[in-house]
Short mmCIF file of C-alpha atoms in Angstrom, two decimals:
data_model
loop_
_atom_site.label_atom_id
_atom_site.label_comp_id
_atom_site.label_asym_id
_atom_site.label_seq_id
_atom_site.Cartn_x
_atom_site.Cartn_y
_atom_site.Cartn_z
CA UNK X 1 0.00 0.00 0.00
CA UNK X 2 2.90 2.34 0.75
CA UNK X 3 6.65 2.01 0.56
CA UNK X 4 9.89 3.98 0.74
CA UNK X 5 10.35 6.53 3.53
CA UNK X 6 6.77 6.17 4.77
CA UNK X 7 7.16 2.43 5.23
CA UNK X 8 10.48 3.01 7.03
CA UNK X 9 8.85 5.59 9.31
CA UNK X 10 5.96 3.25 10.17
CA UNK X 11 8.37 0.37 10.82
CA UNK X 12 10.52 2.51 13.13
CA UNK X 13 7.49 3.74 15.05
CA UNK X 14 6.04 0.23 15.34
CA UNK X 15 9.30 -0.94 16.92
CA UNK X 16 8.74 1.40 19.89
CA UNK X 17 7.45 -0.17 23.11
CA UNK X 18 3.66 -0.30 23.36
CA UNK X 19 3.13 0.49 19.68
CA UNK X 20 1.99 -1.87 16.96
CA UNK X 21 1.70 -1.29 13.25
CA UNK X 22 -1.81 0.18 13.50
CA UNK X 23 -0.82 2.86 16.02
CA UNK X 24 2.42 3.44 14.11
CA UNK X 25 0.45 4.20 10.93
CA UNK X 26 -1.86 6.54 12.84
CA UNK X 27 1.10 8.43 14.34
CA UNK X 28 2.92 8.60 10.99
CA UNK X 29 -0.16 10.06 9.28
CA UNK X 30 -0.69 12.51 12.13
CA UNK X 31 2.91 13.73 11.97
CA UNK X 32 2.89 14.03 8.20
CA UNK X 33 -0.37 15.92 8.19
CA UNK X 34 1.29 18.62 10.31
CA UNK X 35 4.77 18.49 8.82
CA UNK X 36 5.70 22.09 9.51
CA UNK X 37 4.76 22.05 13.15
CA UNK X 38 4.66 18.65 14.79
CA UNK X 39 7.06 16.66 12.59
CA UNK X 40 9.74 19.35 12.58
CA UNK X 41 9.41 19.88 16.33
CA UNK X 42 9.68 16.14 16.93
CA UNK X 43 12.73 15.89 14.65
CA UNK X 44 14.42 18.72 16.52
CA UNK X 45 13.61 17.15 19.88
CA UNK X 46 14.93 13.76 18.76
CA UNK X 47 18.13 15.24 17.35
CA UNK X 48 18.71 17.28 20.48
CA UNK X 49 18.02 14.30 22.75
CA UNK X 50 20.44 12.13 20.79
CA UNK X 51 23.13 14.83 21.00
CA UNK X 52 22.63 16.11 24.53
CA UNK X 53 21.30 13.33 26.73
CA UNK X 54 23.85 11.10 28.38
CA UNK X 55 23.79 8.37 31.00
CA UNK X 56 25.11 9.50 34.38
CA UNK X 57 28.19 7.43 35.18
CA UNK X 58 27.47 7.69 38.89
CA UNK X 59 23.83 6.65 39.19
CA UNK X 60 22.70 5.57 35.70
CA UNK X 61 20.10 8.35 35.37
CA UNK X 62 19.56 10.11 32.03
CA UNK X 63 20.32 13.82 31.90
CA UNK X 64 22.02 16.45 29.79
CA UNK X 65 25.05 16.44 32.08
CA UNK X 66 27.27 13.77 33.62
CA UNK X 67 27.06 13.60 36.67
CA UNK X 68 23.34 14.25 36.45
CA UNK X 69 21.55 17.07 38.29
CA UNK X 70 20.45 14.73 41.09
CA UNK X 71 24.06 13.63 41.75
CA UNK X 72 25.33 17.21 41.56
CA UNK X 73 22.68 18.59 43.91
CA UNK X 74 24.56 19.55 47.09
CA UNK X 75 21.36 19.85 49.12
CA UNK X 76 20.66 16.12 48.80
CA UNK X 77 21.75 13.62 51.45
CA UNK X 78 24.63 11.64 50.00
CA UNK X 79 24.53 9.07 52.78
CA UNK X 80 21.18 7.57 51.68
CA UNK X 81 20.99 5.67 48.43
CA UNK X 82 17.73 4.61 46.79
CA UNK X 83 18.16 1.66 44.41
CA UNK X 84 15.57 1.54 41.62
CA UNK X 85 15.05 -0.84 38.70
CA UNK X 86 14.68 1.73 35.92
CA UNK X 87 14.75 5.43 35.20
CA UNK X 88 10.93 5.51 35.17
CA UNK X 89 11.05 4.29 38.79
CA UNK X 90 13.48 7.09 39.67
CA UNK X 91 11.09 9.60 38.13
CA UNK X 92 8.20 8.04 40.08
CA UNK X 93 10.04 8.44 43.40
CA UNK X 94 11.17 11.97 42.50
CA UNK X 95 7.58 12.90 41.64
CA UNK X 96 6.56 12.22 45.25
CA UNK X 97 9.07 14.78 46.53
CA UNK X 98 9.51 12.54 49.57
CA UNK X 99 13.10 11.46 49.09
CA UNK X 100 16.12 13.73 49.18
CA UNK X 101 18.98 11.28 48.88
CA UNK X 102 20.92 9.82 45.96
CA UNK X 103 19.84 7.15 43.47
CA UNK X 104 21.23 4.12 41.73
CA UNK X 105 19.50 2.81 38.60
CA UNK X 106 20.02 -0.93 38.05
CA UNK X 107 18.83 -0.88 34.44
CA UNK X 108 16.21 -3.59 35.05
CA UNK X 109 15.63 -6.45 37.45
CA UNK X 110 16.87 -10.02 37.51
CA UNK X 111 14.52 -12.29 35.59
CA UNK X 112 15.14 -16.01 35.48
CA UNK X 113 12.38 -16.57 32.94
CA UNK X 114 13.43 -13.71 30.62
CA UNK X 115 17.12 -14.55 30.92
CA UNK X 116 18.23 -11.33 32.63
CA UNK X 117 21.23 -12.07 34.84
CA UNK X 118 23.33 -9.96 37.24
CA UNK X 119 25.84 -9.17 34.47
CA UNK X 120 23.20 -7.32 32.49
CA UNK X 121 22.47 -4.94 35.36
CA UNK X 122 24.62 -2.30 37.06
CA UNK X 123 25.02 -4.37 40.23
CA UNK X 124 28.84 -4.29 40.13
CA UNK X 125 28.78 -0.49 39.85
CA UNK X 126 26.41 -0.33 42.82
CA UNK X 127 28.67 -2.53 44.95
CA UNK X 128 31.72 -0.47 43.95
CA UNK X 129 29.84 2.67 44.98
CA UNK X 130 28.93 1.15 48.34
CA UNK X 131 32.47 -0.08 48.99
CA UNK X 132 33.79 3.43 48.33
CA UNK X 133 32.08 4.40 51.61
CA UNK X 134 29.98 7.33 52.77
CA UNK X 135 26.64 5.55 52.45
CA UNK X 136 24.86 4.59 55.66
CA UNK X 137 21.47 3.47 54.29
CA UNK X 138 20.37 1.72 51.10
CA UNK X 139 16.66 1.73 50.24
CA UNK X 140 15.72 -1.06 47.86
CA UNK X 141 12.83 0.57 45.97
CA UNK X 142 12.10 -2.39 43.73
CA UNK X 143 8.74 -3.65 42.48
CA UNK X 144 6.76 -6.05 44.68
CA UNK X 145 6.95 -8.68 41.94
CA UNK X 146 8.74 -12.02 41.81
CA UNK X 147 11.56 -10.51 39.74
CA UNK X 148 11.77 -7.30 41.78
CA UNK X 149 12.02 -9.15 45.08
CA UNK X 150 14.47 -11.72 43.67
CA UNK X 151 16.70 -8.77 42.76
CA UNK X 152 16.25 -7.29 46.25
CA UNK X 153 17.31 -10.57 47.91
CA UNK X 154 20.28 -10.89 45.56
CA UNK X 155 21.44 -7.38 46.46
CA UNK X 156 20.94 -8.01 50.17
CA UNK X 157 23.14 -11.10 49.90
CA UNK X 158 25.89 -9.07 48.27
CA UNK X 159 25.64 -6.26 50.79
CA UNK X 160 26.11 -8.61 53.73
CA UNK X 161 29.16 -7.66 55.72
CA UNK X 162 29.03 -4.01 54.67
CA UNK X 163 28.22 -1.64 57.51
CA UNK X 164 25.09 -0.36 55.78
CA UNK X 165 21.48 -0.28 56.96
CA UNK X 166 19.38 -1.91 54.20
CA UNK X 167 15.64 -1.14 53.97
CA UNK X 168 12.95 -1.80 51.41
CA UNK X 169 9.67 -0.09 50.52
CA UNK X 170 6.64 -1.24 52.51
CA UNK X 171 4.21 -3.67 50.86
CA UNK X 172 0.52 -3.37 51.58
CA UNK X 173 -2.69 -1.42 51.10
CA UNK X 174 -2.27 1.39 48.55
CA UNK X 175 -3.49 4.88 49.41
CA UNK X 176 -7.16 5.02 48.38
CA UNK X 177 -7.37 1.22 48.14
CA UNK X 178 -10.56 -0.47 49.35
CA UNK X 179 -9.86 -3.70 51.24
CA UNK X 180 -12.64 -5.68 49.55
CA UNK X 181 -11.02 -5.23 46.14
CA UNK X 182 -7.48 -6.13 47.19
CA UNK X 183 -6.02 -9.56 46.52
CA UNK X 184 -5.35 -11.99 49.38
CA UNK X 185 -1.56 -11.65 49.14
CA UNK X 186 -1.65 -7.86 49.51
CA UNK X 187 -3.97 -8.00 52.53
CA UNK X 188 -1.88 -10.74 54.17
CA UNK X 189 1.32 -8.74 53.62
CA UNK X 190 -0.30 -5.56 54.92
CA UNK X 191 -1.52 -7.44 58.00
CA UNK X 192 1.99 -8.74 58.64
CA UNK X 193 3.52 -5.26 58.27
CA UNK X 194 0.83 -3.47 60.34
CA UNK X 195 2.00 -0.41 62.22
CA UNK X 196 1.20 0.82 65.72
CA UNK X 197 -0.96 3.94 65.98
CA UNK C 1 5.82 -13.82 29.10
CA UNK C 2 7.02 -12.33 25.80
CA UNK C 3 5.66 -8.87 24.94
CA UNK C 4 3.95 -8.89 21.57
CA UNK C 5 2.16 -6.12 19.67
CA UNK C 6 0.43 -3.23 21.40
CA UNK C 7 0.15 -4.13 25.05
CA UNK C 8 -0.29 -7.87 24.51
CA UNK C 9 2.06 -10.76 25.22
CA UNK C 10 2.63 -14.39 24.41
CA UNK C 11 2.27 -16.14 27.74
CA UNK C 12 3.42 -19.64 28.72
CA UNK C 13 1.45 -21.53 31.38
CA UNK C 14 1.61 -24.92 33.04
CA UNK C 15 -1.89 -26.31 32.61
CA UNK C 16 -3.59 -29.28 34.20
CA UNK C 17 -4.64 -31.14 31.05
CA UNK C 18 -2.42 -29.78 28.30
CA UNK C 19 0.95 -29.37 30.03
CA UNK C 20 3.00 -26.34 29.03
CA UNK C 21 0.77 -24.24 26.82
CA UNK C 22 1.31 -20.85 25.23
CA UNK C 23 -1.26 -18.31 24.08
CA UNK C 24 -1.68 -14.65 23.28
CA UNK C 25 -3.10 -12.51 26.07
CA UNK C 26 -4.60 -9.16 25.06
CA UNK C 27 -3.51 -6.28 27.29
CA UNK C 28 -1.04 -8.48 29.17
CA UNK C 29 1.29 -5.55 29.74
CA UNK C 30 -1.41 -3.42 31.35
CA UNK C 31 -1.18 -2.69 35.07
CA UNK C 32 -4.48 -4.53 35.58
CA UNK C 33 -3.29 -7.80 34.07
CA UNK C 34 0.41 -7.70 34.92
CA UNK C 35 -0.22 -9.04 38.43
CA UNK C 36 -2.06 -12.04 36.98
CA UNK C 37 0.99 -13.00 35.01
CA UNK C 38 3.42 -13.25 37.90
CA UNK C 39 5.14 -16.63 38.16
CA UNK C 40 3.31 -18.82 40.69
CA UNK C 41 -0.16 -17.31 40.22
CA UNK C 42 -2.99 -19.82 39.77
CA UNK C 43 -5.38 -18.73 37.01
CA UNK C 44 -8.45 -20.13 35.26
CA UNK C 45 -7.76 -20.08 31.51
CA UNK C 46 -10.08 -19.94 28.54
CA UNK C 47 -8.08 -20.66 25.37
CA UNK C 48 -9.60 -20.01 21.96
CA UNK C 49 -8.21 -20.66 18.53
CA UNK C 50 -9.70 -21.14 15.06
CA UNK C 51 -7.37 -24.06 14.38
CA UNK C 52 -5.90 -26.19 17.17
CA UNK C 53 -2.33 -25.83 15.87
CA UNK C 54 -2.41 -22.05 16.15
CA UNK C 55 -1.14 -20.04 19.09
CA UNK C 56 -4.65 -18.87 19.95
CA UNK C 57 -5.65 -16.32 22.53
CA UNK C 58 -6.25 -16.73 26.25
CA UNK C 59 -8.45 -15.00 28.74
CA UNK C 60 -7.31 -15.37 32.32
CA UNK C 61 -9.02 -15.05 35.66
CA UNK C 62 -7.11 -15.22 38.93
CA UNK C 63 -7.93 -18.11 41.25
CA UNK C 64 -5.19 -17.48 43.80
CA UNK C 65 -2.14 -15.27 44.04
CA UNK C 66 1.30 -16.05 45.38
CA UNK C 67 1.23 -17.72 48.79
CA UNK C 68 1.75 -15.32 51.65
CA UNK C 69 5.38 -14.69 52.50
CA UNK C 70 6.92 -16.01 49.28
CA UNK C 71 8.15 -12.58 48.21
CA UNK C 72 9.88 -12.07 51.54
CA UNK C 73 11.69 -15.40 51.56
CA UNK C 74 14.63 -15.71 49.16
CA UNK C 75 14.59 -19.53 49.31
CA UNK C 76 10.88 -19.78 48.50
CA UNK C 77 11.29 -17.26 45.68
CA UNK C 78 14.28 -19.21 44.40
CA UNK C 79 12.32 -22.49 44.48
CA UNK C 80 9.39 -20.92 42.65
CA UNK C 81 11.60 -19.48 39.90
CA UNK C 82 13.58 -22.70 39.67
CA UNK C 83 10.40 -24.79 39.19
CA UNK C 84 9.02 -22.32 36.62
CA UNK C 85 12.29 -22.27 34.65
CA UNK C 86 12.49 -26.06 34.70
CA UNK C 87 8.94 -26.31 33.30
CA UNK C 88 9.73 -23.68 30.71
CA UNK C 89 12.98 -25.28 29.57
CA UNK C 90 12.28 -29.00 29.93
CA UNK C 91 8.62 -29.68 29.22
CA UNK C 92 7.46 -30.15 25.65
CA UNK C 93 4.51 -27.97 24.64
CA UNK C 94 0.95 -29.27 24.84
CA UNK C 95 1.83 -32.62 26.38
CA UNK C 96 -0.38 -33.32 29.39
CA UNK C 97 1.38 -33.76 32.74
CA UNK C 98 -1.48 -33.57 35.22
CA UNK C 99 0.67 -35.02 38.02
CA UNK C 100 3.25 -32.28 37.60
CA UNK C 101 0.58 -29.60 37.59
CA UNK C 102 -0.97 -30.92 40.81
CA UNK C 103 2.49 -31.41 42.33
CA UNK C 104 3.32 -27.78 41.56
CA UNK C 105 0.03 -26.62 43.05
CA UNK C 106 0.59 -28.68 46.20
CA UNK C 107 4.14 -27.37 46.52
CA UNK C 108 2.84 -23.79 46.33
CA UNK C 109 0.18 -24.53 48.94
CA UNK C 110 2.80 -26.08 51.22
CA UNK C 111 4.99 -22.98 51.12
CA UNK C 112 3.17 -21.72 54.21
CA UNK C 113 4.41 -24.76 56.15
CA UNK C 114 7.71 -26.19 57.31
CA UNK C 115 8.37 -29.00 54.85
CA UNK C 116 7.88 -27.19 51.57
CA UNK C 117 11.50 -27.89 50.57
CA UNK C 118 10.85 -31.64 50.67
CA UNK C 119 7.78 -31.03 48.48
CA UNK C 120 10.08 -29.26 46.03
CA UNK C 121 12.45 -32.27 45.89
CA UNK C 122 9.50 -34.63 45.37
CA UNK C 123 8.28 -32.35 42.58
CA UNK C 124 11.70 -32.48 40.83
CA UNK C 125 11.70 -36.28 41.15
CA UNK C 126 8.26 -36.38 39.52
CA UNK C 127 9.52 -34.00 36.80
CA UNK C 128 12.37 -36.43 36.08
CA UNK C 129 9.86 -39.29 35.96
CA UNK C 130 7.46 -37.43 33.62
CA UNK C 131 10.36 -36.74 31.27
CA UNK C 132 11.23 -40.44 31.17
CA UNK C 133 14.06 -40.42 33.72
CA UNK C 134 12.44 -42.14 36.68
CA UNK C 135 14.57 -42.89 39.74
CA UNK C 136 14.24 -46.22 41.53
CA UNK C 137 14.84 -45.55 45.21
CA UNK C 138 12.89 -48.54 46.56
CA UNK C 139 15.63 -51.19 46.63
CA UNK C 140 19.36 -51.63 46.13
CA UNK C 141 20.44 -52.00 42.51
CA UNK C 142 23.09 -54.51 43.62
CA UNK C 143 21.33 -57.19 45.63
CA UNK C 144 17.83 -55.82 46.30
CA UNK C 145 18.46 -54.77 49.93
CA UNK C 146 15.75 -52.43 51.18
CA UNK C 147 16.90 -51.85 54.73
CA UNK C 148 20.20 -49.97 54.44
CA UNK C 149 19.82 -47.77 51.37
CA UNK C 150 22.27 -44.88 51.56
CA UNK C 151 23.34 -43.89 48.05
CA UNK C 152 22.09 -43.42 44.49
CA UNK C 153 23.99 -44.45 41.41
CA UNK C 154 24.72 -41.32 39.33
CA UNK C 155 24.52 -43.43 36.18
CA UNK C 156 21.40 -45.54 36.65
CA UNK C 157 19.43 -43.44 39.15
CA UNK C 158 18.89 -46.53 41.31
CA UNK C 159 19.41 -46.77 45.05
CA UNK C 160 22.51 -48.51 46.44
CA UNK C 161 22.79 -49.95 49.95
CA UNK C 162 25.53 -49.00 52.41
CA UNK C 163 27.01 -52.50 52.14
CA UNK C 164 26.98 -52.67 48.33
CA UNK C 165 28.44 -49.15 47.98
CA UNK C 166 31.69 -50.30 49.61
CA UNK C 167 34.71 -48.72 47.93
CA UNK C 168 32.55 -46.90 45.35
CA UNK C 169 30.72 -44.67 47.80
CA UNK C 170 32.83 -41.60 46.91
CA UNK C 171 31.49 -41.82 43.40
CA UNK C 172 27.86 -42.24 44.43
CA UNK C 173 25.27 -39.61 45.32
CA UNK C 174 23.97 -39.52 48.87
CA UNK C 175 20.35 -40.60 49.29
CA UNK C 176 18.40 -38.23 51.59
CA UNK C 177 16.83 -39.96 54.60
CA UNK C 178 13.31 -38.83 53.74
CA UNK C 179 13.52 -40.61 50.37
CA UNK C 180 14.42 -43.97 51.88
CA UNK C 181 11.67 -46.62 51.95
CA UNK C 182 11.02 -46.13 55.67
CA UNK C 183 11.07 -42.33 55.40
CA UNK C 184 13.10 -39.99 57.56
CA UNK C 185 13.45 -36.48 58.90
CA UNK C 186 13.22 -33.45 56.61
CA UNK C 187 16.40 -31.90 57.97
CA UNK C 188 18.25 -29.18 56.09
CA UNK C 189 21.28 -31.41 55.34
CA UNK C 190 18.97 -34.10 53.93
CA UNK C 191 17.15 -31.53 51.81
CA UNK C 192 20.49 -30.37 50.42
CA UNK C 193 21.43 -33.98 49.57
CA UNK C 194 18.11 -34.20 47.74
CA UNK C 195 18.78 -30.99 45.80
CA UNK C 196 22.24 -32.22 44.79
CA UNK C 197 20.82 -35.58 43.73
CA UNK C 198 18.02 -34.21 41.52
CA UNK C 199 20.38 -31.48 40.29
CA UNK C 200 22.80 -34.16 39.08
CA UNK C 201 20.10 -35.97 37.10
CA UNK C 202 18.68 -32.76 35.69
CA UNK C 203 22.15 -31.81 34.46
CA UNK C 204 23.25 -35.19 33.12
CA UNK C 205 19.95 -36.55 31.87
CA UNK C 206 17.40 -33.84 31.12
CA UNK C 207 19.67 -30.97 30.08
CA UNK C 208 22.65 -32.97 28.78
CA UNK C 209 21.83 -32.03 25.20
CA UNK C 210 20.27 -28.64 25.79
CA UNK C 211 22.46 -25.85 24.43
CA UNK C 212 21.80 -23.64 27.48
CA UNK C 213 22.18 -26.42 30.05
CA UNK C 214 20.42 -26.38 33.42
CA UNK C 215 18.43 -23.13 33.85
CA UNK C 216 20.30 -20.43 35.73
CA UNK C 217 17.44 -20.15 38.26
CA UNK C 218 17.91 -23.82 39.30
CA UNK C 219 21.67 -23.38 39.72
CA UNK C 220 21.16 -20.18 41.70
CA UNK C 221 18.59 -21.86 43.95
CA UNK C 222 20.92 -24.73 44.84
CA UNK C 223 23.80 -22.31 45.50
CA UNK C 224 21.56 -20.18 47.70
CA UNK C 225 20.37 -23.19 49.67
CA UNK C 226 23.98 -24.29 50.20
CA UNK C 227 24.86 -20.78 51.42
CA UNK C 228 21.90 -20.62 53.80
CA UNK C 229 22.84 -24.05 55.15
CA UNK C 230 26.45 -23.00 55.73
CA UNK C 231 25.30 -19.71 57.37
CA UNK C 232 23.04 -21.70 59.72
CA UNK C 233 25.87 -24.11 60.57
CA UNK C 234 28.26 -21.20 61.25
CA UNK C 235 25.69 -19.46 63.44
CA UNK C 236 25.03 -22.67 65.38
CA UNK C 237 28.73 -23.25 66.00
CA UNK C 238 29.19 -19.59 67.01
CA UNK C 239 31.71 -18.75 64.28
#
């Protein structure tokens, strides 16, 4: 039906996460229908992102500078390190404005079934960072999934013997969650981790 | 689970009547359905396909989630991932293994109790049997003795008595007490002997010709169990 640059554009868009060929065609048509405004702006943004954005060698965050703004921020507590699976998780924690320490992005979580091993994550860099000293607490902010918790246990094993207080995020009833709609596992975990009032 | 298309995924399940079975799940990557697709979740499945050979699509409904406490216990998590990876790597698709399915379900239900590790060993033994590598632990391969079984032949998978083992015992695998005909205690050392025994047969029989070998999750689970055993021993001896 179409070929050449349009086909290439659709194929590239369809390769993006969460997009299939139908959405890719819709996006391609939308961009091409507003070439002067949306397509040009997107091209400029993509070019700039490719040129400017780098991975922070300290924490693994993406930013226009290395070290990133979070690592450079002198007002943040350098003795607390929050370990997250991906950059989206870092953004999620930052959005809450509840944490003022440093981060470490693992670049994923261990997954036995998907074949993701420790070598594919930045675990060595994390351990090097911890051995360098100056960190008194590590918060394992990893998903409450089988893979997330497997990663947390793996990290805890490797942090044994270091004089560091290791914590993890609480598991339980989400804010605004009605008990009757929660699954058994969540309620049982929340019951176990109940807090005194 | 293998992401496919817009939000969907090709999902592999261990089913009661059709063994390991794959199917496409619409919206599998959505936050609503992602929890359903965690390893160890029990789901009711409705599989539909125009032709039986096709991948087909599945609709899933949760029957029960992960047993309480599994996420907090590295050994239980390791056992769960090990069992899932073994099913994924060793079982042929769409070949019924009802016993394995029920064994898996029982093992998950037993994770709340004390002897879940023994259930895991029994499950691996039944996996070996379903794949055509049954172990004979009822009598001695050399003489038929049933009273003093202590070892397992790494070549035949048959039990060997203490007397018959004689000078060869260094080359034999230790038989855990709870697998002997009269039964025995489910102690940690015995569990570890069981893990080493099934691990040997998985490596040399089931995965001998697999390019990737024994799944990493199984190797990691055994190593973790060994470490936890040695930590417990050190703590007990005050080292």
